[in-house]
PDB file of C-alpha atoms in Angstrom:
ATOM      1  CA  MET A   1      -0.333  -0.052   0.001  1.00  0.00           C
ATOM      2  CA  LEU A   2       2.952   2.659   1.126  1.00  0.00           C
ATOM      3  CA  THR A   3       4.554   1.923  -2.109  1.00  0.00           C
ATOM      4  CA  GLU A   4       1.842   2.078  -4.737  1.00  0.00           C
ATOM      5  CA  THR A   5       1.634   5.622  -2.972  1.00  0.00           C
ATOM      6  CA  LEU A   6       4.701   6.019  -3.165  1.00  0.00           C
ATOM      7  CA  ARG A   7       4.504   5.422  -6.904  1.00  0.00           C
ATOM      8  CA  ALA A   8       1.651   7.349  -7.280  1.00  0.00           C
ATOM      9  CA  LEU A   9       3.498  10.579  -5.191  1.00  0.00           C
ATOM     10  CA  ARG A  10       6.283   9.875  -7.676  1.00  0.00           C
ATOM     11  CA  PRO A  11       5.012  12.006 -10.776  1.00  0.00           C
ATOM     12  CA  ALA A  12       4.175  14.765  -9.041  1.00  0.00           C
ATOM     13  CA  ALA A  13       7.202  15.540  -7.133  1.00  0.00           C
ATOM     14  CA  VAL A  14       9.303  15.239 -10.381  1.00  0.00           C
ATOM     15  CA  LEU A  15       6.731  17.643 -11.999  1.00  0.00           C
ATOM     16  CA  LEU A  16       6.693  20.061  -8.886  1.00  0.00           C
ATOM     17  CA  LEU A  17      10.563  19.684  -8.717  1.00  0.00           C
ATOM     18  CA  LEU A  18      10.907  20.267 -12.949  1.00  0.00           C
ATOM     19  CA  MET A  19       8.114  22.970 -13.161  1.00  0.00           C
ATOM     20  CA  THR A  20       9.497  24.762  -9.878  1.00  0.00           C
ATOM     21  CA  LEU A  21      13.510  24.917 -11.835  1.00  0.00           C
ATOM     22  CA  VAL A  22      12.058  25.791 -15.475  1.00  0.00           C
ATOM     23  CA  LEU A  23       9.760  28.435 -13.518  1.00  0.00           C
ATOM     24  CA  GLY A  24      11.181  29.304 -10.504  1.00  0.00           C
ATOM     25  CA  LEU A  25      14.770  29.700 -11.779  1.00  0.00           C
ATOM     26  CA  LEU A  26      15.263  28.595 -16.146  1.00  0.00           C
ATOM     27  CA  TYR A  27      12.097  31.140 -16.688  1.00  0.00           C
ATOM     28  CA  PRO A  28      13.478  34.240 -15.213  1.00  0.00           C
ATOM     29  CA  ALA A  29      16.885  33.845 -15.483  1.00  0.00           C
ATOM     30  CA  ALA A  30      15.908  33.665 -19.348  1.00  0.00           C
ATOM     31  CA  ILE A  31      13.720  36.832 -19.178  1.00  0.00           C
ATOM     32  CA  THR A  32      15.960  39.132 -17.303  1.00  0.00           C
ATOM     33  CA  GLY A  33      18.887  38.447 -19.526  1.00  0.00           C
ATOM     34  CA  VAL A  34      16.518  39.218 -22.378  1.00  0.00           C
ATOM     35  CA  ALA A  35      15.666  42.398 -21.028  1.00  0.00           C
ATOM     36  CA  GLN A  36      19.440  43.352 -19.633  1.00  0.00           C
ATOM     37  CA  VAL A  37      20.161  43.397 -23.796  1.00  0.00           C
ATOM     38  CA  ALA A  38      17.091  44.714 -25.046  1.00  0.00           C
ATOM     39  CA  LEU A  39      15.958  47.004 -22.350  1.00  0.00           C
ATOM     40  CA  PRO A  40      18.827  47.996 -20.102  1.00  0.00           C
ATOM     41  CA  VAL A  41      17.770  50.819 -18.852  1.00  0.00           C
ATOM     42  CA  GLN A  42      14.004  49.768 -18.480  1.00  0.00           C
ATOM     43  CA  ALA A  43      15.241  46.406 -16.572  1.00  0.00           C
ATOM     44  CA  ASN A  44      16.939  48.876 -13.828  1.00  0.00           C
ATOM     45  CA  GLY A  45      14.176  50.992 -12.773  1.00  0.00           C
ATOM     46  CA  SER A  46      14.493  53.619 -15.686  1.00  0.00           C
ATOM     47  CA  LEU A  47      16.957  55.675 -13.322  1.00  0.00           C
ATOM     48  CA  LEU A  48      18.353  58.977 -14.039  1.00  0.00           C
ATOM     49  CA  SER A  49      21.582  60.269 -13.199  1.00  0.00           C
ATOM     50  CA  ASP A  50      23.398  63.602 -12.169  1.00  0.00           C
ATOM     51  CA  VAL A  51      26.468  65.050 -14.257  1.00  0.00           C
ATOM     52  CA  HIS A  52      28.086  62.931 -11.778  1.00  0.00           C
ATOM     53  CA  GLY A  53      26.725  59.876 -12.856  1.00  0.00           C
ATOM     54  CA  GLN A  54      24.345  60.023  -9.349  1.00  0.00           C
ATOM     55  CA  PRO A  55      21.552  58.495  -9.162  1.00  0.00           C
ATOM     56  CA  ILE A  56      18.755  60.962  -8.503  1.00  0.00           C
ATOM     57  CA  GLY A  57      15.237  59.003  -8.769  1.00  0.00           C
ATOM     58  CA  SER A  58      13.984  56.941 -11.762  1.00  0.00           C
ATOM     59  CA  ALA A  59      11.389  58.423 -14.376  1.00  0.00           C
ATOM     60  CA  LEU A  60       8.901  55.870 -13.249  1.00  0.00           C
ATOM     61  CA  ILE A  61       8.231  57.577  -9.190  1.00  0.00           C
ATOM     62  CA  ALA A  62       7.328  60.524  -8.927  1.00  0.00           C
ATOM     63  CA  GLN A  63       9.563  63.138  -6.847  1.00  0.00           C
ATOM     64  CA  ASN A  64       7.720  66.207  -4.792  1.00  0.00           C
ATOM     65  CA  PHE A  65       8.953  69.274  -6.698  1.00  0.00           C
ATOM     66  CA  THR A  66       7.565  72.000  -4.132  1.00  0.00           C
ATOM     67  CA  GLY A  67       9.330  75.472  -5.025  1.00  0.00           C
ATOM     68  CA  PRO A  68       8.496  78.281  -7.775  1.00  0.00           C
ATOM     69  CA  THR A  69      11.129  77.436  -9.929  1.00  0.00           C
ATOM     70  CA  TYR A  70       9.642  73.713 -10.697  1.00  0.00           C
ATOM     71  CA  PHE A  71       6.632  72.027 -11.968  1.00  0.00           C
ATOM     72  CA  HIS A  72       4.791  69.888  -9.316  1.00  0.00           C
ATOM     73  CA  PRO A  73       4.060  66.793  -9.468  1.00  0.00           C
ATOM     74  CA  ARG A  74       0.316  65.507  -9.154  1.00  0.00           C
ATOM     75  CA  PRO A  75      -0.316  65.131  -5.419  1.00  0.00           C
ATOM     76  CA  SER A  76       0.589  61.897  -3.616  1.00  0.00           C
ATOM     77  CA  ALA A  77      -0.823  59.884  -0.736  1.00  0.00           C
ATOM     78  CA  ALA A  78       1.740  57.954  -0.497  1.00  0.00           C
ATOM     79  CA  GLY A  79       3.123  57.067   3.057  1.00  0.00           C
ATOM     80  CA  LYS A  80       2.720  60.045   5.838  1.00  0.00           C
ATOM     81  CA  ASP A  81       4.137  62.941   3.644  1.00  0.00           C
ATOM     82  CA  GLY A  82       3.312  61.240   0.218  1.00  0.00           C
ATOM     83  CA  TYR A  83       5.618  60.193  -2.648  1.00  0.00           C
ATOM     84  CA  ASP A  84       6.905  57.708  -0.230  1.00  0.00           C
ATOM     85  CA  ALA A  85       8.129  54.754  -3.097  1.00  0.00           C
ATOM     86  CA  SER A  86       8.002  52.428  -0.365  1.00  0.00           C
ATOM     87  CA  ALA A  87       4.038  52.957   0.498  1.00  0.00           C
ATOM     88  CA  SER A  88       3.028  53.131  -2.705  1.00  0.00           C
ATOM     89  CA  ALA A  89      -1.363  53.837  -2.083  1.00  0.00           C
ATOM     90  CA  ALA A  90      -4.344  55.593  -2.830  1.00  0.00           C
ATOM     91  CA  THR A  91      -6.375  57.358  -0.110  1.00  0.00           C
ATOM     92  CA  ASN A  92      -9.144  55.103  -0.818  1.00  0.00           C
ATOM     93  CA  LEU A  93     -11.485  58.088  -0.175  1.00  0.00           C
ATOM     94  CA  ALA A  94     -15.007  57.401  -1.633  1.00  0.00           C
ATOM     95  CA  PRO A  95     -16.267  60.237  -3.575  1.00  0.00           C
ATOM     96  CA  GLY A  96     -18.420  61.400  -1.555  1.00  0.00           C
ATOM     97  CA  SER A  97     -15.769  61.300   1.394  1.00  0.00           C
ATOM     98  CA  LYS A  98     -15.693  65.196   3.259  1.00  0.00           C
ATOM     99  CA  ASP A  99     -12.199  64.250   3.393  1.00  0.00           C
ATOM    100  CA  LEU A 100     -11.233  64.215   0.096  1.00  0.00           C
ATOM    101  CA  ARG A 101     -13.533  67.349  -0.889  1.00  0.00           C
ATOM    102  CA  ASP A 102     -11.769  69.113   1.375  1.00  0.00           C
ATOM    103  CA  ALA A 103      -8.181  67.257   0.361  1.00  0.00           C
ATOM    104  CA  ILE A 104      -9.119  69.018  -3.466  1.00  0.00           C
ATOM    105  CA  ALA A 105     -10.428  72.243  -2.091  1.00  0.00           C
ATOM    106  CA  LYS A 106      -7.161  72.388  -0.294  1.00  0.00           C
ATOM    107  CA  ARG A 107      -5.500  71.795  -3.695  1.00  0.00           C
ATOM    108  CA  VAL A 108      -7.935  74.380  -5.648  1.00  0.00           C
ATOM    109  CA  SER A 109      -6.937  76.433  -3.331  1.00  0.00           C
ATOM    110  CA  SER A 110      -3.644  76.470  -3.596  1.00  0.00           C
ATOM    111  CA  ALA A 111      -3.674  75.879  -7.403  1.00  0.00           C
ATOM    112  CA  ARG A 112      -5.365  80.222  -7.277  1.00  0.00           C
ATOM    113  CA  ALA A 113      -2.906  81.258  -5.068  1.00  0.00           C
ATOM    114  CA  GLU A 114      -0.539  80.523  -7.727  1.00  0.00           C
ATOM    115  CA  GLY A 115      -2.134  82.130 -10.258  1.00  0.00           C
ATOM    116  CA  MET A 116      -3.708  79.172 -12.203  1.00  0.00           C
ATOM    117  CA  THR A 117      -7.230  80.144 -13.371  1.00  0.00           C
ATOM    118  CA  GLY A 118     -10.338  78.368 -15.217  1.00  0.00           C
ATOM    119  CA  ASP A 119     -10.745  75.143 -15.005  1.00  0.00           C
ATOM    120  CA  LEU A 120      -8.254  72.854 -13.134  1.00  0.00           C
ATOM    121  CA  PRO A 121      -7.340  69.607 -14.989  1.00  0.00           C
ATOM    122  CA  ALA A 122      -8.024  66.368 -12.010  1.00  0.00           C
ATOM    123  CA  ASP A 123      -4.502  65.796 -11.950  1.00  0.00           C
ATOM    124  CA  LEU A 124      -3.441  68.667 -10.649  1.00  0.00           C
ATOM    125  CA  VAL A 125      -6.119  68.327  -7.695  1.00  0.00           C
ATOM    126  CA  THR A 126      -5.914  64.239  -7.039  1.00  0.00           C
ATOM    127  CA  THR A 127      -3.720  61.790  -6.500  1.00  0.00           C
ATOM    128  CA  SER A 128      -3.256  58.627  -8.493  1.00  0.00           C
ATOM    129  CA  ALA A 129      -3.886  54.973  -7.137  1.00  0.00           C
ATOM    130  CA  SER A 130      -0.265  54.373  -6.439  1.00  0.00           C
ATOM    131  CA  GLY A 131       0.203  57.948  -5.582  1.00  0.00           C
ATOM    132  CA  LEU A 132       3.532  57.739  -7.047  1.00  0.00           C
ATOM    133  CA  ASP A 133       2.278  58.430 -11.472  1.00  0.00           C
ATOM    134  CA  PRO A 134       5.040  60.368 -12.441  1.00  0.00           C
ATOM    135  CA  ASP A 135       3.503  62.384 -14.889  1.00  0.00           C
ATOM    136  CA  LEU A 136       1.025  64.895 -15.301  1.00  0.00           C
ATOM    137  CA  SER A 137      -1.401  66.136 -18.561  1.00  0.00           C
ATOM    138  CA  PRO A 138       0.035  68.527 -21.073  1.00  0.00           C
ATOM    139  CA  GLU A 139      -2.889  70.576 -19.444  1.00  0.00           C
ATOM    140  CA  ALA A 140      -1.786  70.374 -15.703  1.00  0.00           C
ATOM    141  CA  ALA A 141       2.282  71.652 -16.771  1.00  0.00           C
ATOM    142  CA  LEU A 142       0.790  74.553 -18.877  1.00  0.00           C
ATOM    143  CA  LEU A 143      -1.187  75.666 -16.486  1.00  0.00           C
ATOM    144  CA  GLN A 144       1.975  75.941 -14.352  1.00  0.00           C
ATOM    145  CA  ALA A 145       4.117  77.549 -16.853  1.00  0.00           C
ATOM    146  CA  PRO A 146       3.171  81.191 -16.113  1.00  0.00           C
ATOM    147  CA  ARG A 147       4.765  81.096 -12.119  1.00  0.00           C
ATOM    148  CA  VAL A 148       8.077  78.617 -13.390  1.00  0.00           C
ATOM    149  CA  ALA A 149       8.938  81.375 -16.307  1.00  0.00           C
ATOM    150  CA  LYS A 150       8.100  84.082 -13.525  1.00  0.00           C
ATOM    151  CA  ALA A 151      10.239  82.521 -11.413  1.00  0.00           C
ATOM    152  CA  ARG A 152      13.305  81.645 -13.420  1.00  0.00           C
ATOM    153  CA  GLY A 153      13.469  84.647 -15.589  1.00  0.00           C
ATOM    154  CA  LEU A 154      12.022  82.969 -18.936  1.00  0.00           C
ATOM    155  CA  ALA A 155       9.833  83.796 -21.567  1.00  0.00           C
ATOM    156  CA  VAL A 156       6.536  82.046 -21.019  1.00  0.00           C
ATOM    157  CA  ALA A 157       6.331  80.774 -24.577  1.00  0.00           C
ATOM    158  CA  LYS A 158      10.036  79.330 -24.362  1.00  0.00           C
ATOM    159  CA  VAL A 159       8.624  76.911 -21.221  1.00  0.00           C
ATOM    160  CA  LYS A 160       5.681  76.688 -23.135  1.00  0.00           C
ATOM    161  CA  SER A 161       7.452  75.006 -25.726  1.00  0.00           C
ATOM    162  CA  LEU A 162       9.558  72.967 -23.594  1.00  0.00           C
ATOM    163  CA  ILE A 163       6.364  71.498 -21.942  1.00  0.00           C
ATOM    164  CA  GLU A 164       5.340  70.825 -25.718  1.00  0.00           C
ATOM    165  CA  ALA A 165       8.841  69.487 -26.615  1.00  0.00           C
ATOM    166  CA  GLN A 166       8.108  66.578 -23.556  1.00  0.00           C
ATOM    167  CA  THR A 167       4.870  65.516 -24.245  1.00  0.00           C
ATOM    168  CA  ASP A 168       4.746  62.438 -25.149  1.00  0.00           C
ATOM    169  CA  THR A 169       1.637  61.160 -27.148  1.00  0.00           C
ATOM    170  CA  PRO A 170      -0.427  58.123 -27.270  1.00  0.00           C
ATOM    171  CA  VAL A 171       1.151  54.670 -28.101  1.00  0.00           C
ATOM    172  CA  LEU A 172       0.372  54.387 -31.261  1.00  0.00           C
ATOM    173  CA  GLY A 173      -1.542  57.338 -31.530  1.00  0.00           C
ATOM    174  CA  ILE A 174      -4.590  54.982 -29.710  1.00  0.00           C
ATOM    175  CA  ILE A 175      -3.286  54.060 -26.623  1.00  0.00           C
ATOM    176  CA  GLY A 176      -3.371  56.206 -23.603  1.00  0.00           C
ATOM    177  CA  GLU A 177      -3.418  59.533 -22.703  1.00  0.00           C
ATOM    178  CA  PRO A 178      -0.486  62.564 -24.083  1.00  0.00           C
ATOM    179  CA  HIS A 179       1.608  62.960 -20.735  1.00  0.00           C
ATOM    180  CA  VAL A 180       4.458  64.966 -19.675  1.00  0.00           C
ATOM    181  CA  ASN A 181       7.279  63.260 -17.308  1.00  0.00           C
ATOM    182  CA  VAL A 182       7.233  66.062 -14.173  1.00  0.00           C
ATOM    183  CA  LEU A 183      11.437  64.553 -13.450  1.00  0.00           C
ATOM    184  CA  LEU A 184      12.204  64.948 -16.809  1.00  0.00           C
ATOM    185  CA  LEU A 185      10.654  68.065 -17.810  1.00  0.00           C
ATOM    186  CA  ASN A 186      12.028  69.677 -14.714  1.00  0.00           C
ATOM    187  CA  ARG A 187      15.349  68.351 -16.031  1.00  0.00           C
ATOM    188  CA  GLN A 188      15.043  69.576 -18.749  1.00  0.00           C
ATOM    189  CA  LEU A 189      13.665  73.560 -17.269  1.00  0.00           C
ATOM    190  CA  ALA A 190      17.391  72.846 -15.214  1.00  0.00           C
ATOM    191  CA  THR A 191      19.499  73.100 -18.563  1.00  0.00           C
ATOM    192  CA  LEU A 192      17.579  75.407 -19.835  1.00  0.00           C
ATOM    193  CA  SER A 193      17.582  77.799 -17.515  1.00  0.00           C
ATOM    194  CA  ALA A 194      21.497  77.372 -17.025  1.00  0.00           C
ATOM    195  CA  THR A 195      22.014  77.971 -21.205  1.00  0.00           C
ATOM    196  CA  THR A 196      19.045  80.726 -21.952  1.00  0.00           C
ATOM    197  CA  PRO A 197      18.939  83.019 -18.491  1.00  0.00           C
ATOM    198  CA  GLY A 198      16.619  85.771 -18.613  1.00  0.00           C
ATOM    199  CA  GLN A 199      15.023  84.636 -22.574  1.00  0.00           C
TER     200      GLN A 199
END
């Protein structure tokens, strides 16, 4: 009886070990190798470095820029103070929540205090599901252009043209929405300011 049971279990045990080897070791190693060859930047986290080669962040994770000279990212609820990559999360507040309404009203007031007029895009006043969305809609970036231009002594038209140049279009023209990566935009803005002061 025991021998028959062991004989019946042997194929299952062999299959378990084989699948563990193939799917747990060989397949991940193969995919990692292909990714390192075909898409090394993306495979290593889309990291960005400063002029000294030191990592300053990832193009995939939002950072909090607060000064008037920078474009501000989408609000974040990740972690205690937001933008915490180890605590990716949304607020999980219901649409009828008073806390949500109060948070949005506060963000709208801040946007108005910065000189933004008219309708505000939702991504300027609401958090994303991850709390770490690195992108803004072009409309949200363009509304910030006058503040940034004034703080840096640049022409508004030059800042707007930078936004347009940094805007990514939908994949194949249909997948996704136009968006601007805030970290990449602020990096280009720093270069623009350094090379063309007062313009």
